[in-house]
Each structure stands twice: as C-alpha cells, then as structure tokens.
CSV table of C-alpha atoms in Angstrom, one decimal:
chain,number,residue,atom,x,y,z
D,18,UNK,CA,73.5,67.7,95.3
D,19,UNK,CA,71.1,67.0,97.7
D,20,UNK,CA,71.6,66.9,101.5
D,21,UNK,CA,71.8,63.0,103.4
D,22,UNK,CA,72.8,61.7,106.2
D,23,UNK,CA,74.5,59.5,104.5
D,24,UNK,CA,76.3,61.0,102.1
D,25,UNK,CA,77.4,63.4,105.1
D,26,UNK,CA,79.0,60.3,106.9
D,27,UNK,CA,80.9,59.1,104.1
D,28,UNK,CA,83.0,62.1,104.1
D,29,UNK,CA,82.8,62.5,108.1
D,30,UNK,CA,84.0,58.6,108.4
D,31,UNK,CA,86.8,59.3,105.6
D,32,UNK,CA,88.4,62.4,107.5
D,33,UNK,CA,90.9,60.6,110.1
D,34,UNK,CA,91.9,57.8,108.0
D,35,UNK,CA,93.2,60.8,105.4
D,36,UNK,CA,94.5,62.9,107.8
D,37,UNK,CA,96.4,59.9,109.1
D,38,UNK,CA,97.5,58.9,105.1
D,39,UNK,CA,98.8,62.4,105.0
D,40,UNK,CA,100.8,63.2,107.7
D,41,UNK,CA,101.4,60.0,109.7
D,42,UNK,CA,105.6,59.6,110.6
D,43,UNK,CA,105.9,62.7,108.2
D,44,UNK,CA,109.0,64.9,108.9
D,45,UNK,CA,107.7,67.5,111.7
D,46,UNK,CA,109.0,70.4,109.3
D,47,UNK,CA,105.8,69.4,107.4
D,48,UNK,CA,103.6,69.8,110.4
D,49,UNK,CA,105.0,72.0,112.2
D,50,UNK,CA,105.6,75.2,110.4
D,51,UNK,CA,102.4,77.8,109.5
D,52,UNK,CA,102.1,80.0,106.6
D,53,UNK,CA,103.9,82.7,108.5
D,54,UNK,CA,102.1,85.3,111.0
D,55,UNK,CA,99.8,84.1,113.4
D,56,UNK,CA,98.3,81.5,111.2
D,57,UNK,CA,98.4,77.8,111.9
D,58,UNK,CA,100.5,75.3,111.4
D,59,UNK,CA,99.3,71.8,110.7
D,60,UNK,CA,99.3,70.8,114.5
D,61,UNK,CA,97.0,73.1,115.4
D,62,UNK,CA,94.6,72.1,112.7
D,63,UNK,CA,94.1,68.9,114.1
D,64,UNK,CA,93.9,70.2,117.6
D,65,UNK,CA,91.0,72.2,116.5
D,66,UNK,CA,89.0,69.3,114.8
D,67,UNK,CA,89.3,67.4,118.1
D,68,UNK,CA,88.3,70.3,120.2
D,69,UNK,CA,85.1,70.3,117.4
D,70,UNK,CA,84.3,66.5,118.2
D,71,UNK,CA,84.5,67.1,122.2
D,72,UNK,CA,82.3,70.9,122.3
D,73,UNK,CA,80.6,72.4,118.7
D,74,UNK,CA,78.7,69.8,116.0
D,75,UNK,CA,77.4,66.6,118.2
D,76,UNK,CA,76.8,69.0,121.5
D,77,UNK,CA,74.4,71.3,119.1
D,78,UNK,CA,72.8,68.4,117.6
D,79,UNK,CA,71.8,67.4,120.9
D,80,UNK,CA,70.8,71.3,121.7
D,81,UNK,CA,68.4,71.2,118.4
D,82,UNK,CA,66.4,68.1,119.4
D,83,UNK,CA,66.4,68.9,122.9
D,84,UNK,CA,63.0,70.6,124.8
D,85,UNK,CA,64.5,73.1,125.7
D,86,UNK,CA,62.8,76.4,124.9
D,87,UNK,CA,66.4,78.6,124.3
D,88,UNK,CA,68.3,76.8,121.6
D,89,UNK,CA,71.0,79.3,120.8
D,90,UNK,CA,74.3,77.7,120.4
D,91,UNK,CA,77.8,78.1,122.6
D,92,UNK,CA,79.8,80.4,120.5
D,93,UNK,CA,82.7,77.7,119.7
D,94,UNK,CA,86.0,78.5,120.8
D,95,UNK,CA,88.4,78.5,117.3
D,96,UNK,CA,92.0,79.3,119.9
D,97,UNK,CA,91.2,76.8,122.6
D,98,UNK,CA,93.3,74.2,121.1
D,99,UNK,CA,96.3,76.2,121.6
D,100,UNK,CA,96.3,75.0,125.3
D,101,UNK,CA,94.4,72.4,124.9
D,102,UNK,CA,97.0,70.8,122.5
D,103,UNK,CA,99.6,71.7,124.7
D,104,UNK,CA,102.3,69.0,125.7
D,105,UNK,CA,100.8,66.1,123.2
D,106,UNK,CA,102.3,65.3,119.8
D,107,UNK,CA,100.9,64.6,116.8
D,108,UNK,CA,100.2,60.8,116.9
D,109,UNK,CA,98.5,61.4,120.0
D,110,UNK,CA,96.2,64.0,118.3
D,111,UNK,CA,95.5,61.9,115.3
D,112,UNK,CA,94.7,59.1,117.7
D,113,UNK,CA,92.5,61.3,119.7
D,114,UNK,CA,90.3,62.6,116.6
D,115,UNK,CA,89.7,59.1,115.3
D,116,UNK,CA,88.2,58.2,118.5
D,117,UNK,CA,86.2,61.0,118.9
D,118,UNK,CA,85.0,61.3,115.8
D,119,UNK,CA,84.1,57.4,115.9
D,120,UNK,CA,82.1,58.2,118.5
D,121,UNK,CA,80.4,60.9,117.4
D,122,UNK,CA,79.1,59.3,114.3
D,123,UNK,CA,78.0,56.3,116.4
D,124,UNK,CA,76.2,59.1,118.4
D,125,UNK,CA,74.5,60.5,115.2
D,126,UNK,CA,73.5,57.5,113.9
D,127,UNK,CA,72.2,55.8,117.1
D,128,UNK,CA,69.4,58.9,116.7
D,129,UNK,CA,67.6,57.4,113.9
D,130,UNK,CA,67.3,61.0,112.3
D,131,UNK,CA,64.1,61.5,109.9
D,132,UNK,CA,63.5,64.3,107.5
D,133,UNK,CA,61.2,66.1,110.2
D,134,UNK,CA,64.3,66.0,112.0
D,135,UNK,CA,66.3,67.6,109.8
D,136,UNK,CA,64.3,70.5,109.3
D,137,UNK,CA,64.5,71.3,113.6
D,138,UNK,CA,66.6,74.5,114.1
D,139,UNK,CA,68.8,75.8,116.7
D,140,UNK,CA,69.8,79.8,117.3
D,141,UNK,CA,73.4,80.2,115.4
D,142,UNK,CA,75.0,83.2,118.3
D,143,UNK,CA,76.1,85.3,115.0
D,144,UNK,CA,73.4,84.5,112.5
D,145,UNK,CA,70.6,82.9,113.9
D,146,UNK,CA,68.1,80.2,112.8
D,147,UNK,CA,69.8,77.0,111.2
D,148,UNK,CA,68.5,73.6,110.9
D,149,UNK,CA,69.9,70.6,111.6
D,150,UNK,CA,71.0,69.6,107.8
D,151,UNK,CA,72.5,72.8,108.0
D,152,UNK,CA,75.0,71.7,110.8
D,153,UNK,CA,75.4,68.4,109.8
D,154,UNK,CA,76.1,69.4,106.2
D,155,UNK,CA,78.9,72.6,107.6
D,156,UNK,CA,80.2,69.9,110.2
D,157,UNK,CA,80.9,67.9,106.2
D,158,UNK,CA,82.0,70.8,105.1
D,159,UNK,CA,84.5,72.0,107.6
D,160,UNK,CA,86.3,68.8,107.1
D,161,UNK,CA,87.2,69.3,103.5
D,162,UNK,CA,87.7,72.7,104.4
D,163,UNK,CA,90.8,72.1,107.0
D,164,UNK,CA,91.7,68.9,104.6
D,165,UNK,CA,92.2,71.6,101.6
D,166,UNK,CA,94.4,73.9,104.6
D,167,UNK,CA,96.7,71.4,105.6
D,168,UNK,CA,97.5,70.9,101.9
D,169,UNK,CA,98.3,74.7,101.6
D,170,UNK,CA,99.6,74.7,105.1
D,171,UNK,CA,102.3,71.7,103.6
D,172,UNK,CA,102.4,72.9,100.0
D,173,UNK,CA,103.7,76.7,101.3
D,174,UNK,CA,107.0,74.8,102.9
D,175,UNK,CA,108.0,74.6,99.7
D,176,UNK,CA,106.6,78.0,98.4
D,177,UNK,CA,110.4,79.4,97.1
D,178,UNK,CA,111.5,75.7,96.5
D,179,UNK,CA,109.6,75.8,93.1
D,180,UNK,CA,111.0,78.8,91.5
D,181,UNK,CA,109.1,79.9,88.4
D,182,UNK,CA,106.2,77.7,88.8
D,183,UNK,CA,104.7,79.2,91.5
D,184,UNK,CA,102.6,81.3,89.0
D,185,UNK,CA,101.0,77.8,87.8
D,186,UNK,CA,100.1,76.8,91.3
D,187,UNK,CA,97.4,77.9,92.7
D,188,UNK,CA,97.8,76.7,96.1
D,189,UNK,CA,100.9,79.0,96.6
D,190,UNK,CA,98.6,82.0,96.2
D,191,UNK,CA,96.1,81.8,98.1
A,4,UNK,CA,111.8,74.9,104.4
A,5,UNK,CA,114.5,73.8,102.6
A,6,UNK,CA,114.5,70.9,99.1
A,7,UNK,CA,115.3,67.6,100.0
A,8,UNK,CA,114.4,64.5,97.4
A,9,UNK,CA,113.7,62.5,100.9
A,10,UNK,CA,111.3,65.3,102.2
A,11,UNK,CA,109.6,65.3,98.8
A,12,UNK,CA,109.0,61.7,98.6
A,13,UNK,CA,107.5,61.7,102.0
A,14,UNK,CA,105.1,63.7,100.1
A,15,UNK,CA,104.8,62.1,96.7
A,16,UNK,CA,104.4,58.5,98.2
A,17,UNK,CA,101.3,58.9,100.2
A,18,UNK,CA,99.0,60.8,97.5
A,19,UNK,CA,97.8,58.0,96.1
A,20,UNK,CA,97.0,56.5,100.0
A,21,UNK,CA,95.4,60.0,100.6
A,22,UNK,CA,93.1,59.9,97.3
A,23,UNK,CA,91.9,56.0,98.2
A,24,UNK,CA,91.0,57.2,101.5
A,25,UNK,CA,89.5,60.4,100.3
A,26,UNK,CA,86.9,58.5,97.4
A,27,UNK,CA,87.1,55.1,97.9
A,28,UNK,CA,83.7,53.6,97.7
A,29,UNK,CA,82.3,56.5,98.3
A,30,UNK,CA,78.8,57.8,96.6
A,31,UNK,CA,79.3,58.8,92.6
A,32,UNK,CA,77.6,62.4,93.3
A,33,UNK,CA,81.0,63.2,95.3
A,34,UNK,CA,82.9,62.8,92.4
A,35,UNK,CA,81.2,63.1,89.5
A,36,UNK,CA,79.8,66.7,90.2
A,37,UNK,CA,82.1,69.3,89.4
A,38,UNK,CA,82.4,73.2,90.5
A,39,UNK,CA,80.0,74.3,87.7
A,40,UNK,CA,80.4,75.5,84.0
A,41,UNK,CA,83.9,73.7,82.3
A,42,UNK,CA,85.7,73.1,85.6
A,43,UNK,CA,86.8,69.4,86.1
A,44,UNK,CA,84.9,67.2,88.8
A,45,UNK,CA,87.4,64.4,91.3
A,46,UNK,CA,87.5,62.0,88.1
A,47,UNK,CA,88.8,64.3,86.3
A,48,UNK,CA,91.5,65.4,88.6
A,49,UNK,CA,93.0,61.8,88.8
A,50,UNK,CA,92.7,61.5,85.4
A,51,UNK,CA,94.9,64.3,84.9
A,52,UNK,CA,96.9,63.2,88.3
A,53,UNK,CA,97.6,59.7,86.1
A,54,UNK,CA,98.8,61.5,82.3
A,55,UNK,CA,101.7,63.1,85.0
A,56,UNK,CA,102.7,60.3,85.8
A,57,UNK,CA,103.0,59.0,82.1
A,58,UNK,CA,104.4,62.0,80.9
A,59,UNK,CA,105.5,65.0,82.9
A,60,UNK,CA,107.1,64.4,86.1
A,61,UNK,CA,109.8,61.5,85.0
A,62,UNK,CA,110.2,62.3,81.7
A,63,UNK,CA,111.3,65.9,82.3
A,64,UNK,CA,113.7,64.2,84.8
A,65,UNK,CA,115.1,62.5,82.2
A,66,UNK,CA,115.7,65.3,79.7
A,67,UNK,CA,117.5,67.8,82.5
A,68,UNK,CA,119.9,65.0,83.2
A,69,UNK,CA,120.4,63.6,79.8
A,70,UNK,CA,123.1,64.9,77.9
A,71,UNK,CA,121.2,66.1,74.8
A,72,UNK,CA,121.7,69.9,74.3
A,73,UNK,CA,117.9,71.0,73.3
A,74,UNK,CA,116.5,70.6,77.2
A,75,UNK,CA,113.6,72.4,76.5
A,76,UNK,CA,110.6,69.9,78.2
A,77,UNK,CA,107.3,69.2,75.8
A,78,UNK,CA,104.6,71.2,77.4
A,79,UNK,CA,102.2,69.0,78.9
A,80,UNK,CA,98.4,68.3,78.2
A,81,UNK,CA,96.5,69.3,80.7
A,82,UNK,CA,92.9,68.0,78.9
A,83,UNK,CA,94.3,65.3,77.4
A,84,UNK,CA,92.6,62.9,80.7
A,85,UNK,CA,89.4,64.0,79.1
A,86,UNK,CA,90.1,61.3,76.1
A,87,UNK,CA,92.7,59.0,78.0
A,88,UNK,CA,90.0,58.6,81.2
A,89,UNK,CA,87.4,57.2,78.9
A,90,UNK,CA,85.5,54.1,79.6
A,91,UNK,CA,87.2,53.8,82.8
A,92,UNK,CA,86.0,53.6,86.3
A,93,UNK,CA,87.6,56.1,89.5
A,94,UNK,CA,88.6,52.5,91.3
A,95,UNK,CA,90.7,52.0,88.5
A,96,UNK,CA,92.3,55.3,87.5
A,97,UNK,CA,93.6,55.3,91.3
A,98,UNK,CA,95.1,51.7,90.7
A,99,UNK,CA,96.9,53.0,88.1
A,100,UNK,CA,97.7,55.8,89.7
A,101,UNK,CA,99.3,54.1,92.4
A,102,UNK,CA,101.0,51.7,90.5
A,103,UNK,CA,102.5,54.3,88.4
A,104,UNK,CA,103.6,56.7,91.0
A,105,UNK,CA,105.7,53.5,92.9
A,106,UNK,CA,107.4,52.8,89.9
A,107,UNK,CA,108.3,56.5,89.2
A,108,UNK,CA,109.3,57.2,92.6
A,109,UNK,CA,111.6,53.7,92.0
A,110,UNK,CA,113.0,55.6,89.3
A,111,UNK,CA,113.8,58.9,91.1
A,112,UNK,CA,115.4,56.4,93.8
A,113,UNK,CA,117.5,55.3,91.4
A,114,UNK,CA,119.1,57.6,89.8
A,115,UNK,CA,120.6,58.5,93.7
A,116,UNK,CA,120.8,62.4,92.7
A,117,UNK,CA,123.4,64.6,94.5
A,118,UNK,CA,123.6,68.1,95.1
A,119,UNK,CA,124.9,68.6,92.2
A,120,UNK,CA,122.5,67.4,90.4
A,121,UNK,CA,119.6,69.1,91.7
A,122,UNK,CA,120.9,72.3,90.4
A,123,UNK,CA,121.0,70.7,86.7
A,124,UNK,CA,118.6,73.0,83.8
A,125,UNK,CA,115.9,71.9,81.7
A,126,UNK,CA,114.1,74.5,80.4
A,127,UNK,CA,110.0,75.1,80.3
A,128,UNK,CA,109.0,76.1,77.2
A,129,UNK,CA,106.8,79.0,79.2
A,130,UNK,CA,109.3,80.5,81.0
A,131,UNK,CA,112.8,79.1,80.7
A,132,UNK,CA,115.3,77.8,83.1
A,133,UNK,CA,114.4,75.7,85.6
A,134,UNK,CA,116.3,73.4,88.0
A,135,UNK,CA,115.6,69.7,88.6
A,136,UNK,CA,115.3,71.1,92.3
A,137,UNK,CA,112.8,73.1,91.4
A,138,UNK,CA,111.2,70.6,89.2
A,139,UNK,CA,110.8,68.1,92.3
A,140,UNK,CA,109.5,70.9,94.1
A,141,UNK,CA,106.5,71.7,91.9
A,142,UNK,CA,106.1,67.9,91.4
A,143,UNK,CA,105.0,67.7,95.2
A,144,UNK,CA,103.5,71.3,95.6
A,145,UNK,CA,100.8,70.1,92.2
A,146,UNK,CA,99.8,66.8,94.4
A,147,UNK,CA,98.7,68.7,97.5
A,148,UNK,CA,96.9,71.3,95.1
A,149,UNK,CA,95.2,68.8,93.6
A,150,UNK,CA,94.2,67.0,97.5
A,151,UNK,CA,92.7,70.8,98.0
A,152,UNK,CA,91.2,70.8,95.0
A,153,UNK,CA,89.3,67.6,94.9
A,154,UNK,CA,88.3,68.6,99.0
A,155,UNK,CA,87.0,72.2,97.1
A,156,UNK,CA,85.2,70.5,94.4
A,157,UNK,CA,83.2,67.9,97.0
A,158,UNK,CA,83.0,70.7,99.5
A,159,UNK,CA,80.6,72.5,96.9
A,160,UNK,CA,78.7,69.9,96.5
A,161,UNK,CA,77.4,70.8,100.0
A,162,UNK,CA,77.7,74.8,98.9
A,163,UNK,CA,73.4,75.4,99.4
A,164,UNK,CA,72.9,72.6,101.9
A,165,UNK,CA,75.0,74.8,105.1
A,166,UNK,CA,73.0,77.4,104.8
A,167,UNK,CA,74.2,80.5,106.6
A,168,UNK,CA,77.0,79.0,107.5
A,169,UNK,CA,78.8,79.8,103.8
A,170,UNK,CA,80.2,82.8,104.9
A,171,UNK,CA,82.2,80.7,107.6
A,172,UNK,CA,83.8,78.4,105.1
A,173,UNK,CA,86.4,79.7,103.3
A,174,UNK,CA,86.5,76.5,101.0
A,175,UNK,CA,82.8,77.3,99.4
A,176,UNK,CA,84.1,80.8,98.6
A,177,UNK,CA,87.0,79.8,96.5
C-alpha cells in the first residue's frame, strides 16, 4: 500500500478514541501491572505517546520543512514519561493525548503538504537521511505498534489464568 | 493477576467498541490487505471473531456445566469465516459481532457462576482437561490477540513506506 496523508490520519485520528474504548474505568490491575522486569505497564504506554505528541513527530515535521541548513533530529527521549507521568492518573493521560494529538493533526493538515513535500528529508541521529513520508508513515506506525503492546501488556495478566491454551495463543509468547 | 468473571467481562464487553473505533469508516486498503501469502487480512479476523461467538465460547460453557458425561468440546473451525463472511460487508460483520457478543455475555451473566463452578471440566479434544476458569480466560486473552493482530496486519501495510525506521518497530518485524 501506498503512502497518503490521508490514509495516515485515519489511523492517527482513530488512536485515542481506541485507547479510550480499551481501557477507559477498566480495573487498574489491567493497566497497571507490566510484563514483569523493567518493562512497561500500560500507564506508561500512554505517557509515552503523549510525551511523542508534545517533543518527536510534529516538532520534526516542522525541522524538515524548516530553512535551516542542520536538520538532524532530537534524539527522543523513550524514559521521560516516567517523571513526566508522575502524580496524574490514567483519565488524565487519556484526556491529555486526545488533545494533543487533536492538535497535532490540525497542525499537519493546516500545512497543505504536496508530494514535493513529502520527499524533504531530515537527519535521523542513529540512521540518517529520512523523508517526511517516512516519519509521517512510522508516526502511523508506532500507533498500531503500542495499540498491539497494550493488548499483550493486558493479555499477559492473565498469562497462567488460561492453563493449556497458552500454546494456541500467540500473544502469550511473545 | 488473578480470574475473575467481572475482570474478564471488562475485557470481553469493549472488543467490539475497540474494533468500531479501530476500522470504522476507514479506507478498504487497511483492511482488505493482509500480511502476505495465506495469512488473513482485518475482515477476516472479525469474520472469525463472529463464528466464536456462534460457536465456541458459549457453547463450550454449556457442555462443561451440563450434566452429560462425554464433555469433550467440538474443535472449532478456524477457516470456516472464509465461507460464512461471504457477500458481506466489515460494517456488518461488526454489527453482528456486537450484537452477538451482548447477548453471550447476557448469558454468561446469567448463569451467576460461583467458585465452584469455575473449577468445573470440559475437555479439549487437543489436550484434555480444562477448567471453565480457564476457558473464560482464553476467551478474553484470544480478543486482545486478535486487537494486536488486526494493529499487526495494518501496521504492514505501512511496512516499506517508514523507511529506515523498520528496525525501530517491533510490530513490522513480527
């Protein structure tokens, strides 16, 4: 499948409403327990796709199409929201991201992007030259991506709850 | 985390919410595409998501609590959606899956299952024993699998468009 904007903003204008369908007034144990180890728990998830609406996809946009001769990227912080998170609840999170991200697509679209556009690149600090369909379509893709991790994130919860089946669920073993 | 029926329902009543918000009215490409080769694409997923509901979940309920003494379940079709979903459109396999999912989880409400009863056999004809516990478990554990696979199989519709960026997205490397 080819790359559009549009196409990109369906999924990017879906991704609060299903986070909210799938956690909203759920029991914390659901949200608040990780996969064991350092990894993260559904909270933390959600802190880090608001700290990627306030500092990584529309702040690089706006470093691609900028003048400025040195387009290398911030390298974007994937622990911040540990502190940043810090004292708010879920709701609040959830209510946070849908603004942002509201925001953010009203951002992208209010730039009238053409395909000359698209093909503008920015400096990646680990790999280098990307365009801009490149971010916009990884800033798609990352939200599938953490969608498809909450699911393990919750399904794991009940990861000895399903006995013999856990060989027939794929989720489990990952 | 330990089996509740409440905990489980949390999860069982707001797939179908989840899959309208993750596909509704969005472009065909998202969900007609599939992962490549014989794998199923989203339509196919809900297809399958709606022959459950007809014939797995409830139904193997039934036979662990009835009092007949063969409780060995029927194994269930998983390609059968291939034939059932024919001729219909995604808008209305989620109806139906909606509408069939409230009426099973009315059923599961009804039957007001104790303790007791969550340790009740059937037994899979694959590998044996199993509790209805366990059975409730795997009931919500296959929704979220699904959720992640239907966010896999879009995500890959995007697999060439990021670019470098594959390497950073676990999803596309699934």
């Amino acid at each position: 499948m080819s790359f559009t904007i549009e196409k990109s903003i369906e999924i990017l204008e879906r991704t609060p409403e299903v986070l909210e369908a799938m956690m909203k007034n759920i029991s914390p144990e659901w949200t608040e327990n990780n996969e064991g180890g350092e990894t993260w728990n559904v909270f933390d998830v959600v802190g880090h796709l608001v700290h990627g609406e306030k500092t990584d996809w529309i702040p690089r946009v706006e470093i691609i199409l900028s003048g400025t001769p040195d387009k290398t990227f911030k390298p974007f912080d994937r622990f911040v929201q540990f502190e940043e998170s810090e004292g708010k609840t879920l709701p609040q999170l959830l209510d946070e991201f849908k603004k942002l991200r509201k925001k953010n697509i009203g951002v992208l679209r209010s730039k009238n992007l053409t395909d000359k556009h698209l093909e503008e690149k920015g400096v990646h600090p680990a790999f280098g030259e990307v365009t801009l369909a490149q971010l916009l379509a990884t800033w798609t893709v990352h939200d599938l991506d953490h969608i498809a991790q909450i699911s393990r994130v919750m399904a794991k919860q009940y990861k000895e709850e399903v006995g013999p089946w856990i060989k027939y669920l794929r989720i489990l073993n990952l």
